[in-house]
Amino acid sequence: MKLFGKKAVQPQNRVALCFGGGGARGFAHIGALRAFEEAGLKFDVVAGTSVGALVGALYAFGVSSEVMKRYAASLEMRDLHNGILLTPNDPMKIGKVATDLLGGVDIANAGTKFAAVAVDLIEAEQVVLDRGNVGAVVAASCAVPVLYRPLSYGGRHLVDGGLLNNIPADVCRMLGATRVVTVDVNPTRGGGTAGLGLIDVLKATFHIMSGNASTEGLRLSDVIVAPDTSEFLSTSKTGWEKMIELGYAAAMQAMPDIEKQMRA
């Protein structure tokens, strides 16, 4: 585990793949990966936040989009959360997805340089994780406050990186990338609510924070793949196959710009 921010890797001629957060809308990430695979694209650096950290870790270790899709078919949301709001779950339920597919690997050993973003509640700062057990790293990045307990790891209390950096394009550049292709699966971030109930207020609070935490990352991205997943919930698997297809279509539409970045 390592904290970046004050010390960056010297920029090199590398293209990074950045995966944003978005909960269950992250199924669209799988479709984008399928398009990249079909085009034969190989990225030099990968960074992700929340569900983007999960997909990013799998990609960095060479797991194909087809394997991810087969696992997704068997996955139920109750495997990740018991459905009882305001009763925080163990974030390792999400980390288990990574360990099921990868085992107890250290992310420092990934075939493609990878880092995940979390937030340290003690220091109130971003933490960039570029080493450590893959299950713990993914769990930390996905530990949405209230829904999940903070993960105590490496002397820190870690929660979802989306609180501060939902589109970690800056982390890609810290890792030496000169160009960044971002997959952004959450088009409704920043939205508010007219409701005054506790759940409505909490959801709106996180949406607003997520919007603010995404602005800089989008600005630092050279190409943005942005499937419209607005009809789907970030907390439900319903429509997961359609989300995959939307991710694929959005990536194919952006492919000329992506290939241009790869050739630069």
PDB file of C-alpha atoms in Angstrom:
ATOM      1  CA  MET A   1       0.000   0.000   0.000  1.00  0.00           C
ATOM      2  CA  LYS A   2       1.338   3.396  -0.960  1.00  0.00           C
ATOM      3  CA  LEU A   3       0.061   6.949  -0.830  1.00  0.00           C
ATOM      4  CA  PHE A   4       0.732   8.998  -3.925  1.00  0.00           C
ATOM      5  CA  GLY A   5       0.105  12.702  -4.446  1.00  0.00           C
ATOM      6  CA  LYS A   6       3.417  14.286  -3.503  1.00  0.00           C
ATOM      7  CA  LYS A   7       5.587  11.958  -5.532  1.00  0.00           C
ATOM      8  CA  ALA A   8       4.620  10.907  -9.062  1.00  0.00           C
ATOM      9  CA  VAL A   9       6.232   8.558 -11.543  1.00  0.00           C
ATOM     10  CA  GLN A  10       8.066  10.316 -14.381  1.00  0.00           C
ATOM     11  CA  PRO A  11       5.614  10.631 -17.328  1.00  0.00           C
ATOM     12  CA  GLN A  12       6.225   8.152 -20.132  1.00  0.00           C
ATOM     13  CA  ASN A  13       4.646   7.449 -23.497  1.00  0.00           C
ATOM     14  CA  ARG A  14       1.915   5.264 -22.069  1.00  0.00           C
ATOM     15  CA  VAL A  15      -1.842   5.005 -22.493  1.00  0.00           C
ATOM     16  CA  ALA A  16      -3.896   4.332 -19.380  1.00  0.00           C
ATOM     17  CA  LEU A  17      -7.337   2.882 -18.895  1.00  0.00           C
ATOM     18  CA  CYS A  18      -9.369   4.553 -16.157  1.00  0.00           C
ATOM     19  CA  PHE A  19     -12.496   2.912 -14.705  1.00  0.00           C
ATOM     20  CA  GLY A  20     -14.932   5.133 -12.808  1.00  0.00           C
ATOM     21  CA  GLY A  21     -17.267   4.150  -9.998  1.00  0.00           C
ATOM     22  CA  GLY A  22     -20.991   3.518 -10.352  1.00  0.00           C
ATOM     23  CA  GLY A  23     -22.091   0.481  -8.360  1.00  0.00           C
ATOM     24  CA  ALA A  24     -24.068  -2.062 -10.374  1.00  0.00           C
ATOM     25  CA  ARG A  25     -23.774   0.177 -13.417  1.00  0.00           C
ATOM     26  CA  GLY A  26     -20.239  -1.161 -13.558  1.00  0.00           C
ATOM     27  CA  PHE A  27     -21.583  -4.044 -15.651  1.00  0.00           C
ATOM     28  CA  ALA A  28     -21.127  -1.612 -18.534  1.00  0.00           C
ATOM     29  CA  HIS A  29     -17.363  -1.738 -17.922  1.00  0.00           C
ATOM     30  CA  ILE A  30     -17.418  -5.365 -19.070  1.00  0.00           C
ATOM     31  CA  GLY A  31     -18.903  -4.377 -22.416  1.00  0.00           C
ATOM     32  CA  ALA A  32     -16.282  -1.697 -22.949  1.00  0.00           C
ATOM     33  CA  LEU A  33     -13.566  -4.268 -22.261  1.00  0.00           C
ATOM     34  CA  ARG A  34     -15.056  -6.582 -24.853  1.00  0.00           C
ATOM     35  CA  ALA A  35     -14.745  -3.827 -27.449  1.00  0.00           C
ATOM     36  CA  PHE A  36     -11.122  -3.171 -26.464  1.00  0.00           C
ATOM     37  CA  GLU A  37     -10.345  -6.888 -26.728  1.00  0.00           C
ATOM     38  CA  GLU A  38     -11.889  -7.146 -30.185  1.00  0.00           C
ATOM     39  CA  ALA A  39      -9.826  -4.169 -31.324  1.00  0.00           C
ATOM     40  CA  GLY A  40      -6.664  -5.747 -29.903  1.00  0.00           C
ATOM     41  CA  LEU A  41      -5.957  -2.773 -27.631  1.00  0.00           C
ATOM     42  CA  LYS A  42      -3.413  -3.182 -24.836  1.00  0.00           C
ATOM     43  CA  PHE A  43      -3.255  -0.504 -22.152  1.00  0.00           C
ATOM     44  CA  ASP A  44      -0.089   0.172 -20.186  1.00  0.00           C
ATOM     45  CA  VAL A  45      -1.636   1.387 -16.923  1.00  0.00           C
ATOM     46  CA  VAL A  46      -4.987   0.796 -15.213  1.00  0.00           C
ATOM     47  CA  ALA A  47      -6.623   2.688 -12.350  1.00  0.00           C
ATOM     48  CA  GLY A  48     -10.083   2.361 -10.886  1.00  0.00           C
ATOM     49  CA  THR A  49     -12.386   3.572  -8.166  1.00  0.00           C
ATOM     50  CA  SER A  50     -15.072   1.473  -6.471  1.00  0.00           C
ATOM     51  CA  VAL A  51     -16.563  -0.970  -9.020  1.00  0.00           C
ATOM     52  CA  GLY A  52     -13.954   0.404 -11.402  1.00  0.00           C
ATOM     53  CA  ALA A  53     -11.288  -0.922  -9.032  1.00  0.00           C
ATOM     54  CA  LEU A  54     -12.868  -4.370  -9.169  1.00  0.00           C
ATOM     55  CA  VAL A  55     -13.043  -4.497 -12.964  1.00  0.00           C
ATOM     56  CA  GLY A  56      -9.656  -2.817 -13.259  1.00  0.00           C
ATOM     57  CA  ALA A  57      -7.984  -5.404 -11.040  1.00  0.00           C
ATOM     58  CA  LEU A  58      -9.454  -8.253 -13.051  1.00  0.00           C
ATOM     59  CA  TYR A  59      -8.347  -6.651 -16.313  1.00  0.00           C
ATOM     60  CA  ALA A  60      -4.845  -5.993 -14.985  1.00  0.00           C
ATOM     61  CA  PHE A  61      -4.453  -9.705 -14.242  1.00  0.00           C
ATOM     62  CA  GLY A  62      -5.679 -10.718 -17.682  1.00  0.00           C
ATOM     63  CA  VAL A  63      -9.234 -11.857 -16.909  1.00  0.00           C
ATOM     64  CA  SER A  64     -11.250 -11.629 -20.138  1.00  0.00           C
ATOM     65  CA  SER A  65     -14.576  -9.873 -20.524  1.00  0.00           C
ATOM     66  CA  GLU A  66     -16.189 -13.235 -21.294  1.00  0.00           C
ATOM     67  CA  VAL A  67     -15.024 -14.705 -17.983  1.00  0.00           C
ATOM     68  CA  MET A  68     -16.285 -11.590 -16.193  1.00  0.00           C
ATOM     69  CA  LYS A  69     -19.660 -11.935 -17.919  1.00  0.00           C
ATOM     70  CA  ARG A  70     -19.982 -15.596 -16.941  1.00  0.00           C
ATOM     71  CA  TYR A  71     -19.218 -14.734 -13.323  1.00  0.00           C
ATOM     72  CA  ALA A  72     -21.701 -11.850 -13.471  1.00  0.00           C
ATOM     73  CA  ALA A  73     -24.427 -14.224 -14.639  1.00  0.00           C
ATOM     74  CA  SER A  74     -24.087 -16.219 -11.422  1.00  0.00           C
ATOM     75  CA  LEU A  75     -23.744 -13.211  -9.131  1.00  0.00           C
ATOM     76  CA  GLU A  76     -26.662 -12.025  -7.025  1.00  0.00           C
ATOM     77  CA  MET A  77     -26.785  -8.633  -5.317  1.00  0.00           C
ATOM     78  CA  ARG A  78     -27.496 -10.374  -2.003  1.00  0.00           C
ATOM     79  CA  ASP A  79     -24.041 -11.919  -2.355  1.00  0.00           C
ATOM     80  CA  LEU A  80     -22.668  -8.375  -2.033  1.00  0.00           C
ATOM     81  CA  HIS A  81     -25.130  -6.826   0.418  1.00  0.00           C
ATOM     82  CA  ASN A  82     -27.918  -8.252   2.568  1.00  0.00           C
ATOM     83  CA  GLY A  83     -30.307  -5.531   1.415  1.00  0.00           C
ATOM     84  CA  ILE A  84     -30.819  -4.025   4.868  1.00  0.00           C
ATOM     85  CA  LEU A  85     -30.057  -0.321   4.607  1.00  0.00           C
ATOM     86  CA  LEU A  86     -28.289   1.436   7.460  1.00  0.00           C
ATOM     87  CA  THR A  87     -26.869  -1.898   8.622  1.00  0.00           C
ATOM     88  CA  PRO A  88     -23.324  -1.774   7.295  1.00  0.00           C
ATOM     89  CA  ASN A  89     -22.127  -4.961   5.594  1.00  0.00           C
ATOM     90  CA  ASP A  90     -18.633  -6.407   5.426  1.00  0.00           C
ATOM     91  CA  PRO A  91     -16.942  -4.906   2.314  1.00  0.00           C
ATOM     92  CA  MET A  92     -15.015  -8.161   1.866  1.00  0.00           C
ATOM     93  CA  LYS A  93     -18.232  -9.482   0.333  1.00  0.00           C
ATOM     94  CA  ILE A  94     -17.246  -7.424  -2.699  1.00  0.00           C
ATOM     95  CA  GLY A  95     -13.581  -8.313  -2.344  1.00  0.00           C
ATOM     96  CA  LYS A  96     -14.596 -11.980  -2.606  1.00  0.00           C
ATOM     97  CA  VAL A  97     -15.479 -11.434  -6.269  1.00  0.00           C
ATOM     98  CA  ALA A  98     -11.845 -10.616  -6.965  1.00  0.00           C
ATOM     99  CA  THR A  99     -10.496 -13.509  -4.909  1.00  0.00           C
ATOM    100  CA  ASP A 100     -12.929 -15.937  -6.537  1.00  0.00           C
ATOM    101  CA  LEU A 101     -11.427 -15.108  -9.922  1.00  0.00           C
ATOM    102  CA  LEU A 102      -7.828 -14.356  -8.961  1.00  0.00           C
ATOM    103  CA  GLY A 103      -7.091 -16.025  -5.651  1.00  0.00           C
ATOM    104  CA  GLY A 104      -5.127 -14.189  -2.964  1.00  0.00           C
ATOM    105  CA  VAL A 105      -2.773 -12.382  -5.329  1.00  0.00           C
ATOM    106  CA  ASP A 106      -0.943  -9.142  -4.578  1.00  0.00           C
ATOM    107  CA  ILE A 107      -1.899  -6.396  -7.027  1.00  0.00           C
ATOM    108  CA  ALA A 108       1.748  -5.404  -7.306  1.00  0.00           C
ATOM    109  CA  ASN A 109       2.173  -8.594  -9.358  1.00  0.00           C
ATOM    110  CA  ALA A 110      -0.427  -7.746 -11.995  1.00  0.00           C
ATOM    111  CA  GLY A 111       0.654  -8.071 -15.606  1.00  0.00           C
ATOM    112  CA  THR A 112      -0.504  -4.495 -16.205  1.00  0.00           C
ATOM    113  CA  LYS A 113       0.376  -1.755 -13.713  1.00  0.00           C
ATOM    114  CA  PHE A 114      -2.732  -1.237 -11.555  1.00  0.00           C
ATOM    115  CA  ALA A 115      -3.849   1.002  -8.707  1.00  0.00           C
ATOM    116  CA  ALA A 116      -7.118   1.446  -6.847  1.00  0.00           C
ATOM    117  CA  VAL A 117      -8.385   4.540  -5.059  1.00  0.00           C
ATOM    118  CA  ALA A 118      -9.788   4.587  -1.525  1.00  0.00           C
ATOM    119  CA  VAL A 119     -10.230   7.233   1.168  1.00  0.00           C
ATOM    120  CA  ASP A 120      -8.639   7.142   4.623  1.00  0.00           C
ATOM    121  CA  LEU A 121     -11.199   8.245   7.216  1.00  0.00           C
ATOM    122  CA  ILE A 122      -8.544   8.933   9.827  1.00  0.00           C
ATOM    123  CA  GLU A 123      -6.548  11.392   7.707  1.00  0.00           C
ATOM    124  CA  ALA A 124      -9.451  12.421   5.432  1.00  0.00           C
ATOM    125  CA  GLU A 125      -7.321  11.951   2.346  1.00  0.00           C
ATOM    126  CA  GLN A 126      -7.112   9.917  -0.811  1.00  0.00           C
ATOM    127  CA  VAL A 127      -5.116   6.706  -0.677  1.00  0.00           C
ATOM    128  CA  VAL A 128      -3.767   5.121  -3.856  1.00  0.00           C
ATOM    129  CA  LEU A 129      -3.308   1.389  -3.413  1.00  0.00           C
ATOM    130  CA  ASP A 130      -0.781  -0.144  -5.788  1.00  0.00           C
ATOM    131  CA  ARG A 131       0.113  -3.192  -3.695  1.00  0.00           C
ATOM    132  CA  GLY A 132      -1.617  -5.524  -1.268  1.00  0.00           C
ATOM    133  CA  ASN A 133      -4.083  -8.419  -1.324  1.00  0.00           C
ATOM    134  CA  VAL A 134      -6.462  -7.965  -4.239  1.00  0.00           C
ATOM    135  CA  GLY A 135      -9.569  -8.805  -2.215  1.00  0.00           C
ATOM    136  CA  ALA A 136      -8.746  -6.251   0.482  1.00  0.00           C
ATOM    137  CA  VAL A 137      -7.775  -3.567  -2.031  1.00  0.00           C
ATOM    138  CA  VAL A 138     -11.007  -3.980  -3.987  1.00  0.00           C
ATOM    139  CA  ALA A 139     -13.080  -4.097  -0.802  1.00  0.00           C
ATOM    140  CA  ALA A 140     -11.505  -0.875   0.460  1.00  0.00           C
ATOM    141  CA  SER A 141     -12.187   0.983  -2.772  1.00  0.00           C
ATOM    142  CA  CYS A 142     -15.815  -0.242  -2.828  1.00  0.00           C
ATOM    143  CA  ALA A 143     -16.723   0.311   0.841  1.00  0.00           C
ATOM    144  CA  VAL A 144     -19.519   2.867   0.407  1.00  0.00           C
ATOM    145  CA  PRO A 145     -20.090   4.538   3.783  1.00  0.00           C
ATOM    146  CA  VAL A 146     -23.306   3.529   5.558  1.00  0.00           C
ATOM    147  CA  LEU A 147     -23.804   0.559   3.206  1.00  0.00           C
ATOM    148  CA  TYR A 148     -20.486  -1.016   4.201  1.00  0.00           C
ATOM    149  CA  ARG A 149     -18.183  -0.850   7.185  1.00  0.00           C
ATOM    150  CA  PRO A 150     -14.827   0.859   6.680  1.00  0.00           C
ATOM    151  CA  LEU A 151     -12.059  -1.631   6.002  1.00  0.00           C
ATOM    152  CA  SER A 152      -9.254  -1.589   8.555  1.00  0.00           C
ATOM    153  CA  TYR A 153      -6.165  -2.243   6.467  1.00  0.00           C
ATOM    154  CA  GLY A 154      -2.536  -1.259   6.811  1.00  0.00           C
ATOM    155  CA  GLY A 155      -3.245   0.925   9.832  1.00  0.00           C
ATOM    156  CA  ARG A 156      -5.928   2.889   7.971  1.00  0.00           C
ATOM    157  CA  HIS A 157      -9.728   2.944   7.990  1.00  0.00           C
ATOM    158  CA  LEU A 158     -10.553   2.853   4.293  1.00  0.00           C
ATOM    159  CA  VAL A 159     -13.804   3.626   2.473  1.00  0.00           C
ATOM    160  CA  ASP A 160     -15.009   4.105  -1.109  1.00  0.00           C
ATOM    161  CA  GLY A 161     -12.605   6.200  -3.164  1.00  0.00           C
ATOM    162  CA  GLY A 162     -15.540   7.869  -4.890  1.00  0.00           C
ATOM    163  CA  LEU A 163     -15.866  10.245  -1.961  1.00  0.00           C
ATOM    164  CA  LEU A 164     -12.837  12.146  -3.275  1.00  0.00           C
ATOM    165  CA  ASN A 165     -11.935  10.766  -6.692  1.00  0.00           C
ATOM    166  CA  ASN A 166     -14.552   8.916  -8.684  1.00  0.00           C
ATOM    167  CA  ILE A 167     -12.695   9.182 -12.017  1.00  0.00           C
ATOM    168  CA  PRO A 168      -9.014   8.611 -11.136  1.00  0.00           C
ATOM    169  CA  ALA A 169      -7.456   9.923 -14.357  1.00  0.00           C
ATOM    170  CA  ASP A 170      -4.972  11.865 -12.241  1.00  0.00           C
ATOM    171  CA  VAL A 171      -3.804   8.605 -10.680  1.00  0.00           C
ATOM    172  CA  CYS A 172      -3.175   7.211 -14.170  1.00  0.00           C
ATOM    173  CA  ARG A 173      -0.911  10.180 -14.836  1.00  0.00           C
ATOM    174  CA  MET A 174       0.801   9.763 -11.449  1.00  0.00           C
ATOM    175  CA  LEU A 175       1.635   6.228 -12.592  1.00  0.00           C
ATOM    176  CA  GLY A 176       3.393   7.566 -15.674  1.00  0.00           C
ATOM    177  CA  ALA A 177       0.670   7.664 -18.323  1.00  0.00           C
ATOM    178  CA  THR A 178       0.643  10.510 -20.843  1.00  0.00           C
ATOM    179  CA  ARG A 179      -2.811   9.722 -22.235  1.00  0.00           C
ATOM    180  CA  VAL A 180      -5.950   8.464 -20.489  1.00  0.00           C
ATOM    181  CA  VAL A 181      -9.002   6.627 -21.805  1.00  0.00           C
ATOM    182  CA  THR A 182     -11.810   6.756 -19.237  1.00  0.00           C
ATOM    183  CA  VAL A 183     -14.900   4.574 -18.983  1.00  0.00           C
ATOM    184  CA  ASP A 184     -17.551   6.525 -17.082  1.00  0.00           C
ATOM    185  CA  VAL A 185     -20.647   4.426 -16.311  1.00  0.00           C
ATOM    186  CA  ASN A 186     -22.483   6.847 -14.015  1.00  0.00           C
ATOM    187  CA  PRO A 187     -24.227   9.627 -15.982  1.00  0.00           C
ATOM    188  CA  THR A 188     -26.647  10.613 -13.200  1.00  0.00           C
ATOM    189  CA  ARG A 189     -24.073  11.632 -10.601  1.00  0.00           C
ATOM    190  CA  GLY A 190     -24.625  15.080  -9.181  1.00  0.00           C
ATOM    191  CA  GLY A 191     -28.419  14.747  -9.090  1.00  0.00           C
ATOM    192  CA  GLY A 192     -30.417  15.953  -6.108  1.00  0.00           C
ATOM    193  CA  THR A 193     -33.821  15.038  -4.672  1.00  0.00           C
ATOM    194  CA  ALA A 194     -37.102  16.649  -3.712  1.00  0.00           C
ATOM    195  CA  GLY A 195     -37.665  14.027  -1.026  1.00  0.00           C
ATOM    196  CA  LEU A 196     -37.000  14.706   2.637  1.00  0.00           C
ATOM    197  CA  GLY A 197     -36.801  11.092   3.809  1.00  0.00           C
ATOM    198  CA  LEU A 198     -33.543   9.799   5.250  1.00  0.00           C
ATOM    199  CA  ILE A 199     -32.832   7.468   2.328  1.00  0.00           C
ATOM    200  CA  ASP A 200     -33.584  10.157  -0.291  1.00  0.00           C
ATOM    201  CA  VAL A 201     -31.322  12.618   1.474  1.00  0.00           C
ATOM    202  CA  LEU A 202     -28.496  10.100   1.826  1.00  0.00           C
ATOM    203  CA  LYS A 203     -28.707   9.109  -1.839  1.00  0.00           C
ATOM    204  CA  ALA A 204     -28.712  12.726  -2.980  1.00  0.00           C
ATOM    205  CA  THR A 205     -25.774  13.485  -0.699  1.00  0.00           C
ATOM    206  CA  PHE A 206     -23.674  10.751  -2.287  1.00  0.00           C
ATOM    207  CA  HIS A 207     -24.768  11.777  -5.799  1.00  0.00           C
ATOM    208  CA  ILE A 208     -23.671  15.348  -5.185  1.00  0.00           C
ATOM    209  CA  MET A 209     -20.341  14.274  -3.690  1.00  0.00           C
ATOM    210  CA  SER A 210     -19.778  11.901  -6.591  1.00  0.00           C
ATOM    211  CA  GLY A 211     -20.402  14.657  -9.105  1.00  0.00           C
ATOM    212  CA  ASN A 212     -17.912  16.937  -7.438  1.00  0.00           C
ATOM    213  CA  ALA A 213     -15.392  14.089  -7.159  1.00  0.00           C
ATOM    214  CA  SER A 214     -15.575  13.377 -10.894  1.00  0.00           C
ATOM    215  CA  THR A 215     -15.016  16.786 -12.473  1.00  0.00           C
ATOM    216  CA  GLU A 216     -11.218  16.818 -12.395  1.00  0.00           C
ATOM    217  CA  GLY A 217     -10.931  13.233 -13.600  1.00  0.00           C
ATOM    218  CA  LEU A 218     -13.117  13.898 -16.604  1.00  0.00           C
ATOM    219  CA  ARG A 219     -11.086  17.007 -17.411  1.00  0.00           C
ATOM    220  CA  LEU A 220      -7.858  15.013 -17.315  1.00  0.00           C
ATOM    221  CA  SER A 221      -9.200  12.297 -19.646  1.00  0.00           C
ATOM    222  CA  ASP A 222      -8.253  12.341 -23.343  1.00  0.00           C
ATOM    223  CA  VAL A 223     -11.147  10.091 -24.385  1.00  0.00           C
ATOM    224  CA  ILE A 224     -14.312   9.393 -22.390  1.00  0.00           C
ATOM    225  CA  VAL A 225     -16.415   6.299 -23.046  1.00  0.00           C
ATOM    226  CA  ALA A 226     -19.782   7.174 -21.503  1.00  0.00           C
ATOM    227  CA  PRO A 227     -22.579   4.607 -21.893  1.00  0.00           C
ATOM    228  CA  ASP A 228     -25.976   5.971 -20.899  1.00  0.00           C
ATOM    229  CA  THR A 229     -26.930   3.770 -17.955  1.00  0.00           C
ATOM    230  CA  SER A 230     -29.390   6.299 -16.510  1.00  0.00           C
ATOM    231  CA  GLU A 231     -32.343   3.902 -16.716  1.00  0.00           C
ATOM    232  CA  PHE A 232     -30.632   1.468 -14.358  1.00  0.00           C
ATOM    233  CA  LEU A 233     -30.027   1.563 -10.616  1.00  0.00           C
ATOM    234  CA  SER A 234     -26.570   1.481  -9.094  1.00  0.00           C
ATOM    235  CA  THR A 235     -27.904  -0.956  -6.488  1.00  0.00           C
ATOM    236  CA  SER A 236     -29.647  -3.501  -8.721  1.00  0.00           C
ATOM    237  CA  LYS A 237     -28.523  -6.181 -11.169  1.00  0.00           C
ATOM    238  CA  THR A 238     -31.676  -5.700 -13.234  1.00  0.00           C
ATOM    239  CA  GLY A 239     -30.703  -5.022 -16.840  1.00  0.00           C
ATOM    240  CA  TRP A 240     -27.116  -6.188 -16.399  1.00  0.00           C
ATOM    241  CA  GLU A 241     -26.855  -7.717 -19.874  1.00  0.00           C
ATOM    242  CA  LYS A 242     -28.184  -4.556 -21.484  1.00  0.00           C
ATOM    243  CA  MET A 243     -25.656  -2.515 -19.507  1.00  0.00           C
ATOM    244  CA  ILE A 244     -22.884  -4.698 -20.921  1.00  0.00           C
ATOM    245  CA  GLU A 245     -24.157  -4.051 -24.439  1.00  0.00           C
ATOM    246  CA  LEU A 246     -24.372  -0.310 -23.779  1.00  0.00           C
ATOM    247  CA  GLY A 247     -20.762  -0.320 -22.606  1.00  0.00           C
ATOM    248  CA  TYR A 248     -19.736  -2.179 -25.744  1.00  0.00           C
ATOM    249  CA  ALA A 249     -21.609   0.202 -28.045  1.00  0.00           C
ATOM    250  CA  ALA A 250     -20.198   3.300 -26.348  1.00  0.00           C
ATOM    251  CA  ALA A 251     -16.646   1.955 -26.595  1.00  0.00           C
ATOM    252  CA  MET A 252     -17.099   1.088 -30.273  1.00  0.00           C
ATOM    253  CA  GLN A 253     -18.402   4.590 -30.959  1.00  0.00           C
ATOM    254  CA  ALA A 254     -15.329   6.079 -29.293  1.00  0.00           C
ATOM    255  CA  MET A 255     -12.936   3.615 -30.928  1.00  0.00           C
ATOM    256  CA  PRO A 256     -11.543   5.969 -33.616  1.00  0.00           C
ATOM    257  CA  ASP A 257     -10.528   8.463 -30.927  1.00  0.00           C
ATOM    258  CA  ILE A 258      -9.109   5.711 -28.713  1.00  0.00           C
ATOM    259  CA  GLU A 259      -7.050   4.232 -31.536  1.00  0.00           C
ATOM    260  CA  LYS A 260      -5.738   7.707 -32.313  1.00  0.00           C
ATOM    261  CA  GLN A 261      -4.502   7.995 -28.729  1.00  0.00           C
ATOM    262  CA  MET A 262      -2.875   4.562 -28.965  1.00  0.00           C
ATOM    263  CA  ARG A 263      -0.950   5.642 -32.061  1.00  0.00           C
ATOM    264  CA  ALA A 264       0.148   9.041 -30.698  1.00  0.00           C
TER     265      ALA A 264
END
